[in-house]
Short mmCIF file of C-alpha atoms in Angstrom, two decimals:
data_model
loop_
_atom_site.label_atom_id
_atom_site.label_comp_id
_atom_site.label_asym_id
_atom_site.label_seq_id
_atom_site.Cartn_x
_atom_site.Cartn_y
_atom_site.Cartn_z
CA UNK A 27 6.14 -23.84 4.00
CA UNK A 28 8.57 -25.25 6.88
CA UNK A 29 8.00 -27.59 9.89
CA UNK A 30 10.38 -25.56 11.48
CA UNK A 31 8.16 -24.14 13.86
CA UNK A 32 5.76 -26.44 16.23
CA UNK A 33 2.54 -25.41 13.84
CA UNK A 34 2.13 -23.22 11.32
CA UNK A 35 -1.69 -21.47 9.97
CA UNK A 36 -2.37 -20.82 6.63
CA UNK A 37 -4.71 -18.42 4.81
CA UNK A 38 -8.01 -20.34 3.07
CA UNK A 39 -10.68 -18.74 1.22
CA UNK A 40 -12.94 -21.23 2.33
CA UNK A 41 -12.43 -21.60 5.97
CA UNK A 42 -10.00 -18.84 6.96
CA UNK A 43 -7.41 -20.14 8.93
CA UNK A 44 -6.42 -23.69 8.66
CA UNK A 45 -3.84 -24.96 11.62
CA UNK A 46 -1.27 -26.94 10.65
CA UNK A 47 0.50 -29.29 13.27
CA UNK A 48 3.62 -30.46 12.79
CA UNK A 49 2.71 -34.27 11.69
CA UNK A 50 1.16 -32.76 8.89
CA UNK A 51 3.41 -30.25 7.84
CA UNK A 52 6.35 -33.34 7.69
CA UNK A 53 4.06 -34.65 5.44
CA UNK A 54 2.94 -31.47 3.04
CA UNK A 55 6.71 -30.68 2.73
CA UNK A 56 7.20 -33.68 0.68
CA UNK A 57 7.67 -33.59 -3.13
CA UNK A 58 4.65 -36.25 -3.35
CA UNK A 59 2.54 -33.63 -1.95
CA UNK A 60 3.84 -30.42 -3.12
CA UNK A 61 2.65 -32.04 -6.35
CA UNK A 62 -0.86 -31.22 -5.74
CA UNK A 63 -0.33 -27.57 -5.98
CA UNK A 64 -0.07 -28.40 -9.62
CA UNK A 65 -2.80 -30.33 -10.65
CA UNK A 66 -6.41 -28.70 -10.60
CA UNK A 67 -9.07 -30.28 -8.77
CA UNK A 68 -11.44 -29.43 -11.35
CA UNK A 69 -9.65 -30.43 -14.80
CA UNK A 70 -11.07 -28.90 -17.76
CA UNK A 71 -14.00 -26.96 -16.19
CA UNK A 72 -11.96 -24.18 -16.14
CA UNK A 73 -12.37 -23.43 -19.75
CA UNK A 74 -16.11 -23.04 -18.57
CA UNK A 75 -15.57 -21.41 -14.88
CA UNK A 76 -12.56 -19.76 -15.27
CA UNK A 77 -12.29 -19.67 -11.63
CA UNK A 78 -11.94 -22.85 -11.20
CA UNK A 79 -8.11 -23.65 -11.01
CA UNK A 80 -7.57 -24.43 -7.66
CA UNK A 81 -5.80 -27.70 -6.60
CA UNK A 82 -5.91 -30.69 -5.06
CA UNK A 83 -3.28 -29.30 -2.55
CA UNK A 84 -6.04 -26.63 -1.29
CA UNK A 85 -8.64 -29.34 -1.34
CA UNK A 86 -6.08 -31.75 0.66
CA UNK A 87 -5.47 -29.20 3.30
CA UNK A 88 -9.54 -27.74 3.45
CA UNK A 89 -10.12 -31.68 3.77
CA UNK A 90 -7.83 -31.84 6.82
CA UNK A 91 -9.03 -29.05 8.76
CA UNK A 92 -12.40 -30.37 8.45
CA UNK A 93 -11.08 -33.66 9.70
CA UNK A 94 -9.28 -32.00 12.79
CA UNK A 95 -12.92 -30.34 13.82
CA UNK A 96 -14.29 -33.47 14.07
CA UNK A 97 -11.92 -36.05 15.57
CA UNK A 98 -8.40 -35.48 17.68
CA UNK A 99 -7.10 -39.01 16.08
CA UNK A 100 -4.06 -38.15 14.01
CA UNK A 101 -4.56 -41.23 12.04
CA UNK A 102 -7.77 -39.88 10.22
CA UNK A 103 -6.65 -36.23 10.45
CA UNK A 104 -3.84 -37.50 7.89
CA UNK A 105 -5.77 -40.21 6.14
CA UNK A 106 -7.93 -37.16 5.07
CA UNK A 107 -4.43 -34.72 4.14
CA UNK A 108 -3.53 -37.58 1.77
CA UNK A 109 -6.43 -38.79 0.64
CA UNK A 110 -5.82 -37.53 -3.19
CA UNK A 111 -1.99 -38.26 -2.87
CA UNK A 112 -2.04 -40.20 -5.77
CA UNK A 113 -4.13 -38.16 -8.01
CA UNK A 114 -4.01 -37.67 -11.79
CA UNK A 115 -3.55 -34.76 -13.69
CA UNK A 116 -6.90 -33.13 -15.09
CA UNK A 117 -9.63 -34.65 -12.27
CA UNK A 118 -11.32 -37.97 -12.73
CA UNK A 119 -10.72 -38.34 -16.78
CA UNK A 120 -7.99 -40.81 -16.67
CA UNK A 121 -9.45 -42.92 -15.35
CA UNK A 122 -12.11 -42.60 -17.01
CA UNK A 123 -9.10 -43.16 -19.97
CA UNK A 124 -9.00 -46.72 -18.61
CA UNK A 125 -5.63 -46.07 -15.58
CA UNK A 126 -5.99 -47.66 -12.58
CA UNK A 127 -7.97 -45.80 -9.66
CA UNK A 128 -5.97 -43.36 -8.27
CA UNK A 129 -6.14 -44.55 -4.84
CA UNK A 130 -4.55 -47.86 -5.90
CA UNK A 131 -1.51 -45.67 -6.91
CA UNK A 132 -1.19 -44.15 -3.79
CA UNK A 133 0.96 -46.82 -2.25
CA UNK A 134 3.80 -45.87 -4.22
CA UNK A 135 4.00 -42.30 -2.61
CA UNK A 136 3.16 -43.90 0.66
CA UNK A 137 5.41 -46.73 0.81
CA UNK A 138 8.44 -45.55 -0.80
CA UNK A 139 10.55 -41.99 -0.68
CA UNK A 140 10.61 -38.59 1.48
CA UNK A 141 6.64 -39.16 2.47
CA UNK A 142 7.41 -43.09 3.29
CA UNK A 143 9.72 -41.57 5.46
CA UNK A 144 7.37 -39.00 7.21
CA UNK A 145 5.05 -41.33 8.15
CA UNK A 146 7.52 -43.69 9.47
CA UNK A 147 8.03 -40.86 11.47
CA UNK A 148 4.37 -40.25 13.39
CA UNK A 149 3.67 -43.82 13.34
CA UNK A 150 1.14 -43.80 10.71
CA UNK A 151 -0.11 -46.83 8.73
CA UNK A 152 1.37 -46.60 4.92
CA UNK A 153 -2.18 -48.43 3.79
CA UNK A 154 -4.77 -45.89 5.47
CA UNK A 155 -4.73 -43.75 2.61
CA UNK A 156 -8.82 -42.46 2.08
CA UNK A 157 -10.85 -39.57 3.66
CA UNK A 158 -12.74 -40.63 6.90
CA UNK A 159 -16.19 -39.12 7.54
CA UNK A 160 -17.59 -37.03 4.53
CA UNK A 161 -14.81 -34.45 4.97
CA UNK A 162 -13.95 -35.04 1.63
CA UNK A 163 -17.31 -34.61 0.43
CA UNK A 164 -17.92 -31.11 2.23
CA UNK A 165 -15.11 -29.88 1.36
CA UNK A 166 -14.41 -30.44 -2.41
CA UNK A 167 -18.26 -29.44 -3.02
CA UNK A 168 -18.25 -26.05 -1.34
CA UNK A 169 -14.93 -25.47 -2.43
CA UNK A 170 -15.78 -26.25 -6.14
CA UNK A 171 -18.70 -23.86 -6.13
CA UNK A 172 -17.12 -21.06 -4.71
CA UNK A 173 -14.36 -20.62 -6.92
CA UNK A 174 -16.76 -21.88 -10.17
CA UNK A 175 -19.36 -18.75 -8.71
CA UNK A 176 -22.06 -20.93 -8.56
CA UNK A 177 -24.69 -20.95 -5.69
CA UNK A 178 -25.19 -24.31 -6.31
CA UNK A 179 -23.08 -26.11 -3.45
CA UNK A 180 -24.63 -24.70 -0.81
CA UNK A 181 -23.99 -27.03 2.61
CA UNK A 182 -24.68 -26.99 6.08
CA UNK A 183 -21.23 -27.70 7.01
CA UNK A 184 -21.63 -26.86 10.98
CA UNK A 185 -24.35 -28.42 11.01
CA UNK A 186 -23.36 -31.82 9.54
CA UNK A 187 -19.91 -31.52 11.30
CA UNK A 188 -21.06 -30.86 14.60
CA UNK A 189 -24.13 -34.21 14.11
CA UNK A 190 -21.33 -36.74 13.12
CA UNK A 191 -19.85 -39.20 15.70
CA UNK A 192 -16.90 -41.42 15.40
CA UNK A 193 -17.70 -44.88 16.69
CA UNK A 194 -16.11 -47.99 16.80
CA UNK A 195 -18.18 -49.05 13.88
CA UNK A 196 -17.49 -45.95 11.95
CA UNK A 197 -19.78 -42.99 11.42
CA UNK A 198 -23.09 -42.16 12.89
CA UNK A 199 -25.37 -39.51 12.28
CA UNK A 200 -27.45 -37.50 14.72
CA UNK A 201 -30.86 -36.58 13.63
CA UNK A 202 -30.01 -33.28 14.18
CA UNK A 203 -28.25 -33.48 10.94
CA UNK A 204 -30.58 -34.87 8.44
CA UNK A 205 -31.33 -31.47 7.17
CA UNK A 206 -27.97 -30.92 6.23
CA UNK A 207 -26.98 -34.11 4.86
CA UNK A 208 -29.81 -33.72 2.48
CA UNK A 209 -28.43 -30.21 1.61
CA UNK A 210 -25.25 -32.09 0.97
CA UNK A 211 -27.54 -34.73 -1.67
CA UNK A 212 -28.82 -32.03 -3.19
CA UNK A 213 -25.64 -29.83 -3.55
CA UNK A 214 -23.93 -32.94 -5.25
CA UNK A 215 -26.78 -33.08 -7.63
CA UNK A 216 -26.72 -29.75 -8.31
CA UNK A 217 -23.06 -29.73 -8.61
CA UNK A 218 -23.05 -32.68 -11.00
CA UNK A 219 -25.63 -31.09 -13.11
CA UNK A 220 -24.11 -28.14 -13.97
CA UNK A 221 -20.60 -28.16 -13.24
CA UNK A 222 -19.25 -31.82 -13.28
CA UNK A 223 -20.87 -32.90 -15.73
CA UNK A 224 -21.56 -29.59 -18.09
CA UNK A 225 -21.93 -30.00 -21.34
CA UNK A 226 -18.90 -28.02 -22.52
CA UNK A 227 -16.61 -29.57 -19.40
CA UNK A 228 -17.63 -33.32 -20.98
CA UNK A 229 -16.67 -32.56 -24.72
CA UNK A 230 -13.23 -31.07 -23.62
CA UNK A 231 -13.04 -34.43 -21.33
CA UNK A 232 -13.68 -36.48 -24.33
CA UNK A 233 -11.31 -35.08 -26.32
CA UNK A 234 -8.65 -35.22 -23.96
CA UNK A 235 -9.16 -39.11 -23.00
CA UNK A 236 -8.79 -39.40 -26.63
CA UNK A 237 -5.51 -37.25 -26.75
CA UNK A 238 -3.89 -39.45 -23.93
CA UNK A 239 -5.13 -43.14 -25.36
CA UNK A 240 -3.95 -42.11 -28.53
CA UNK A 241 -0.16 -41.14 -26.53
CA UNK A 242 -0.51 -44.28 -24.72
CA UNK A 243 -0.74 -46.67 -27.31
CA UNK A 244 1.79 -45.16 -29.73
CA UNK A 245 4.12 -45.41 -26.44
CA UNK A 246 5.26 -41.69 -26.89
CA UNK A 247 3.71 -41.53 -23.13
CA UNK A 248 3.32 -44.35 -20.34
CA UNK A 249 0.74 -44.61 -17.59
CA UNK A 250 3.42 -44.35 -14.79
CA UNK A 251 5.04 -41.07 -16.17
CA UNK A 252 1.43 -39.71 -16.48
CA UNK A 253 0.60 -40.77 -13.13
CA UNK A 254 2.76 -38.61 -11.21
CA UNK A 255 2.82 -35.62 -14.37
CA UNK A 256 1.04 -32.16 -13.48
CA UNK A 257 -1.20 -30.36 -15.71
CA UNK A 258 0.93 -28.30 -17.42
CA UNK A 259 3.60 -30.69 -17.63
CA UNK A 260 1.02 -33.34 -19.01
CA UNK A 261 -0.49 -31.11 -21.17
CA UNK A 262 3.11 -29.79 -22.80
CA UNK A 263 4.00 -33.54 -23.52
CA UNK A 264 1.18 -34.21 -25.20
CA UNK A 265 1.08 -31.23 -27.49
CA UNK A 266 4.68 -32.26 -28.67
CA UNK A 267 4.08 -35.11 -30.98
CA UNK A 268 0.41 -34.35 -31.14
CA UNK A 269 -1.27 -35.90 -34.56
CA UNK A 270 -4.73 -35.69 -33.72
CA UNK A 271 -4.66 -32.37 -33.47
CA UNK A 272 -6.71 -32.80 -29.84
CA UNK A 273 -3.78 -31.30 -28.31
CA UNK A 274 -4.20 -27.67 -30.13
CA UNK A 275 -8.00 -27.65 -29.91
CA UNK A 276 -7.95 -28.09 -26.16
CA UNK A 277 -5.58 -25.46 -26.03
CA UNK A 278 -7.36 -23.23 -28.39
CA UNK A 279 -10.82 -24.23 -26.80
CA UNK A 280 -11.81 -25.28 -29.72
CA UNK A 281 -14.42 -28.01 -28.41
CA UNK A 282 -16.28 -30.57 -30.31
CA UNK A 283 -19.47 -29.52 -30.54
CA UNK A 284 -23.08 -31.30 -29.17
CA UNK A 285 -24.73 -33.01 -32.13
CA UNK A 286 -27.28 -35.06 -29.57
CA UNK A 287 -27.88 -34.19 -26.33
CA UNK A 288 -30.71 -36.69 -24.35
CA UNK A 289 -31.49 -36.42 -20.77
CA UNK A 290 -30.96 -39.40 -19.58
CA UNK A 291 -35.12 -39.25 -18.12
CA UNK A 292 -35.91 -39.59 -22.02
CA UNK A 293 -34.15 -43.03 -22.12
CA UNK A 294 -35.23 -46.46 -21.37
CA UNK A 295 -35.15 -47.59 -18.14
CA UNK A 296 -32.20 -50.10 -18.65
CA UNK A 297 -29.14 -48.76 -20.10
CA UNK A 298 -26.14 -50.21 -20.81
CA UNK A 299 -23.35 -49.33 -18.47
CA UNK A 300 -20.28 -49.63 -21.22
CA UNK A 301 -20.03 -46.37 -22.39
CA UNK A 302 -19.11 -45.11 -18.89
CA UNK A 303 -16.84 -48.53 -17.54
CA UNK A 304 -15.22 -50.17 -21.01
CA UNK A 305 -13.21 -47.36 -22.29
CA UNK A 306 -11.57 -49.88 -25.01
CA UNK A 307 -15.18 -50.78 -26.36
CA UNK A 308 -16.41 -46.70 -26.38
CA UNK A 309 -13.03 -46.11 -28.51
CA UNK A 310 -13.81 -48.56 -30.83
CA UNK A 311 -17.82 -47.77 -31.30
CA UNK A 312 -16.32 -44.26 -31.16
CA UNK A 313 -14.31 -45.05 -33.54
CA UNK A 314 -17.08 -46.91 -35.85
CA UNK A 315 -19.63 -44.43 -35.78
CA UNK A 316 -17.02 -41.88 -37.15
CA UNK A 317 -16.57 -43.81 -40.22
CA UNK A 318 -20.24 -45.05 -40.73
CA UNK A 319 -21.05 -40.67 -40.75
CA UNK A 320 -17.74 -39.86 -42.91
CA UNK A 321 -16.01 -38.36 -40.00
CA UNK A 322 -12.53 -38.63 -38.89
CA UNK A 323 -11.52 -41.10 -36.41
CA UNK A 324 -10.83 -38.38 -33.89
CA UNK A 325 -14.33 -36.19 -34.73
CA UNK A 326 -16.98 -38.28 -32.64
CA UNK A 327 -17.27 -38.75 -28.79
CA UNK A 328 -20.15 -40.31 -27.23
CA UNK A 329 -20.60 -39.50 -23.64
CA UNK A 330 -22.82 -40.95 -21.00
CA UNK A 331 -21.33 -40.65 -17.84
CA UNK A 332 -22.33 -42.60 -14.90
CA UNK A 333 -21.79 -43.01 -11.45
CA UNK A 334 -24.09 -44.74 -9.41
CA UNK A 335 -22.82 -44.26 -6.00
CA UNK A 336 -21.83 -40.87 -6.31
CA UNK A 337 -25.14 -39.85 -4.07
CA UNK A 338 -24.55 -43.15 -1.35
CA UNK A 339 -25.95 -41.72 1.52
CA UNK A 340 -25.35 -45.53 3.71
CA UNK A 341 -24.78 -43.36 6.78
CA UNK A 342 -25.67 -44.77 10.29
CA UNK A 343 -28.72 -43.08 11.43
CA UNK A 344 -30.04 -42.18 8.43
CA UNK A 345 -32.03 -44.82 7.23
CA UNK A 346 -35.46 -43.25 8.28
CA UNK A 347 -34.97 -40.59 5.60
CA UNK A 348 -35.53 -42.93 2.59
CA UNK A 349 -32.72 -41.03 0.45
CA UNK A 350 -31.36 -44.11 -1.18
CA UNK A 351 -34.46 -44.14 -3.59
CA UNK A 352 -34.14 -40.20 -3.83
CA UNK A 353 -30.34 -40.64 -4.86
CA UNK A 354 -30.89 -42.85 -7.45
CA UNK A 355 -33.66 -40.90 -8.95
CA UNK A 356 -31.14 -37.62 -8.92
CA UNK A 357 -28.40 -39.59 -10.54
CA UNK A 358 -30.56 -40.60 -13.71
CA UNK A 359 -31.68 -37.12 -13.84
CA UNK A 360 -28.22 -35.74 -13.77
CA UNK A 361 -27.03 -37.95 -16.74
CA UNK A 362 -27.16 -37.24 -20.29
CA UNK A 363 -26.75 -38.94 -23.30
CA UNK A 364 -24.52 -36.94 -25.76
CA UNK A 365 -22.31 -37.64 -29.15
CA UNK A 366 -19.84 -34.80 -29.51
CA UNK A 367 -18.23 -34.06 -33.25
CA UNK A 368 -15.69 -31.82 -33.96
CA UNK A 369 -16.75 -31.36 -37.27
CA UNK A 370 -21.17 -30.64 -38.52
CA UNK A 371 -22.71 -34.37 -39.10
CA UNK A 372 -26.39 -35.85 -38.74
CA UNK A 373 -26.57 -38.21 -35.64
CA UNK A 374 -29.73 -40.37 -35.65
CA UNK A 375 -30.67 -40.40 -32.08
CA UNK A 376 -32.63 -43.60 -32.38
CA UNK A 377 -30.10 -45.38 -33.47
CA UNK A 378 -27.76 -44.20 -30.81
CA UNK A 379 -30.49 -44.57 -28.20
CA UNK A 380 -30.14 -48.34 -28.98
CA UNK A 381 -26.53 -48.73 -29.27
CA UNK A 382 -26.66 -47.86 -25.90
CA UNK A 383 -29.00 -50.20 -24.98
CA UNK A 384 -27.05 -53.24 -26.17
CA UNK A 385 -24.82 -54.98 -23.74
CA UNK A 386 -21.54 -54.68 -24.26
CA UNK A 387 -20.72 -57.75 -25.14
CA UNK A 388 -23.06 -58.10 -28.25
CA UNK A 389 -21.63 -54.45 -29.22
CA UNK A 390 -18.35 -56.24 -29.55
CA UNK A 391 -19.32 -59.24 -31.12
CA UNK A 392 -21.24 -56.68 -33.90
CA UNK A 393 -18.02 -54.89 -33.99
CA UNK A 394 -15.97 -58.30 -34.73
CA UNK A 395 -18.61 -58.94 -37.38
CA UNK A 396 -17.78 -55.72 -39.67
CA UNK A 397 -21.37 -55.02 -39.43
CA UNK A 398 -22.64 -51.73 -38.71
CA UNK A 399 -23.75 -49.82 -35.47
CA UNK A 400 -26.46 -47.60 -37.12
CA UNK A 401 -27.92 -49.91 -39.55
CA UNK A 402 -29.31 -51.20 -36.93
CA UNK A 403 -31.94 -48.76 -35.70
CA UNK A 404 -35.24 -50.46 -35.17
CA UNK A 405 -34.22 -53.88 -35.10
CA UNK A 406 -33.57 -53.41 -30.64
CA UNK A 407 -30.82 -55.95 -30.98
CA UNK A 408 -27.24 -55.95 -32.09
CA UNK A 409 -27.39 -59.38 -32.52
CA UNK A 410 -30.25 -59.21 -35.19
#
C-alpha cells in the first residue's frame, strides 16, 4: 500500500470499498500499524470459528470508513484508524494477564517514531488516540460475526449511522435510531454469549494467561517485548522454553476441559469481582485449588469473566428507552462461572460458588493463613 497517489480504495468484505485519503494512508504505511495485519482481532476463537483470523488492521480500517460516513473532521476519522494502535497480541487476554490497558500503551507509537512523524505531519493531536461515536462498536461486531458465520451480530448499521449527530457535547441520538441501537445491545449480547465468551474460546484464554505469567515472571519474556509482539511471533517465543507444557496444548488444541460450568443467573446476587480484576489473587487461588484436588499447578483455571460496561448504552437521546436496567440484566446472563482442568477431577460447586463470593481481600488473608479454600463450603465466610 503507497501514499503515492492522492487516495487509494481498498477491497473489504464487509463494506466493499473503503476510501483511503492520503492522511490516512501516511499513517497505515507505518511499521506501528502494519503491525495489526498480524495480530487477530479475535485471539483464540479461532480454534472454535476457524474463520475468525482477521486483524485488527481490517478492523482499524472498517472502523475508519465508518468514521468518514459520519463526520468530515479528520481528527476523529484518524482517532478511529488508530484506535487499537497499541493492541496486544491474542485480543483482550493480556490484559486480562494483568498488562496495562492497551490504550495506555498507545502513546509510545504515537509520540515517538515513523507514525509520531505522520501525525506531525496532518496536524493531529499525539493524545486523541480512541474511537469516536460507536464506530468501533459497529464495526468489530458485524465484522466478528461474519467471518465467525454466526447470525448473531446482526446491526442496523445505516440506520444507526445515519441517526447519530456530532455535537459540541459529543454524540446524540435521533429517535429514529433507537431500533437499531437496541439491535446493537442485543448483537453484543449475543456476541458475548456465544462467541466472546464461549466456553472453549475461555479455557484456551486461561491457559494462555497462564503460559505468559508463567514467561513473565521467570523473565524469559517482558511486558514491553510482548506489547508490540504479533501472534505468531508471541506464540513461537513462548513455545521455546515452554515448561508448562501450555505452549504445546494450545498448539495442539488440546484444551482444558469444563469440570463446572454455572450460569451466572444460578449465582447469588453479589459476587465478588476478583476473579475477573486481580489476576495475582486468581493465580494464586488457582493455584490452591490445584493442590487441595491433587492437580498440577498448571491443571485448574477458574473463569468468571466480567465486564460491566460492556453494554453502556449512556448515549444522548436515549434515556427514554430504559436500556441501562436491560444491559445489566444481559451482562449477568451472559456470564458464567466455570473451573477448567486439564486433567479429570471432582469440583464441588458449592464450595466454589462461595469462594467466589468472598471479597478478595479475606481470600488473601485465608491464603496467607495456609488454610484451605474448599474446606470451607458451608461456613459463607473465609474468615470463619
Amino acid at each position: 500500500m503507497s501514499s503515492s497517489t492522492s487516495f487509494e480504495v481498498v477491497r473489504d468484505p464487509l463494506w466493499n470499498n473503503i476510501r483511503l485519503e492520503p492522511e490516512a494512508l501516511a499513517i497505515i504505511d507505518t511499521p506501528a500499524f502494519q503491525r495489526l495485519r498480524y495480530v487477530r482481532q479475535l485471539g483464540h476463537a479461532f480454534l472454535v470459528y476457524p474463520g475468525a483470523t482477521h486483524t485488527r488492521f481490517e478492523h482499524a480500517l472498517g472502523a475508519y470508513h465508518l468514521a468518514c460516513r459520519v463526520t468530515k473532521e479528520l481528527e476523529v476519522q484518524l482517532a478511529a484508524l488508530l484506535h487499537d494502535i497499541g493492541h496486544y497480541p491474542f485480543s483482550h487476554a493480556l490484559e486480562e494477564a494483568g498488562l496495562p490497558h492497551h490504550e495506555l500503551l498507545a502513546a509510545r507509537h504515537l509520540r515517538t517514531g515513523p507514525l509520531a512523524a505522520a501525525l506531525e505531519r496532518v496536524r493531529m493531536p499525539a493524545d486523541l488516540v480512541s474511537g469516536s461515536l460507536d464506530v468501533d462498536k459497529l464495526d468489530y461486531l458485524s465484522r466478528d460475526a461474519t467471518m465467525c458465520g454466526v447470525p448473531y451480530g446482526v446491526i442496523d448499521v445505516d440506520r444507526l449511522l445515519t441517526s447519530l449527530t456530532l455535537t459540541p457535547d459529543g454524540v446524540m441520538l435521533h429517535p429514529k435510531g433507537h431500533a437499531a441501537l437496541e439491535s446493537l445491545l442485543f448483537a453484543k449480547y449475543q456476541m458475548y454469549r456465544n462467541v466472546y465468551w464461549h466456553h472453549a474460546v475461555r479455557s484456551a484464554t486461561a491457559m494462555f494467561k497462564r503460559l505468559v505469567r508463567r514467561a513473565i515472571a521467570a523473565r524469559r519474556m517482558s511486558p514491553d517485548d510482548i506489547a508490540v509482539a504479533t501472534d505468531d511471533g508471541l506464540s513461537h517465543e513462548l513455545q521455546q522454553h515452554d515448561q508448562t507444557g501450555l505452549a504445546r496444548a494450545l498448539r495442539e488444541r488440546r484444551l482444558a476441559k469444563r469440570a463446572l460450568d454455572i450460569p451466572a443467573t444460578e449465582l447469588p446476587s453479589e459476587m465478588a469481582n476478583w476473579p475477573a480484576t486481580a489476576p495475582d489473587l486468581l493465580q494464586r487461588v488457582e493455584e490452591r485449588l490445584a493442590k487441595e484436588l491433587g492437580l498440577g499447578a498448571d491443571e485448574l483455571f477458574l473463569d468468571f469473566p466480567s465486564k460491566p460496561d460492556m453494554f453502556d448504552v449512556s448515549i444522548p437521546g436515549a434515556e427514554s428507552l430504559g436500556l441501562p436496567r436491560v444491559a445489566a440484566e444481559l451482562h449477568r446472563s451472559a456470564q458464567r462461572l466455570r473451573v477448567f482442568v486439564l486433567e479429570p477431577a471432582e469440583i464441588p460447586a458449592r464450595a466454589i460458588v462461595e469462594l467466589v463470593t468472598w471479597p478478595g481481600e479475606e481470600v488473601a488473608a485465608r491464603l496467607d493463613s495456609e488454610k484451605a479454600l474448599l474446606s470451607a463450603a458451608g461456613q459463607g465466610s473465609a474468615a470463619s
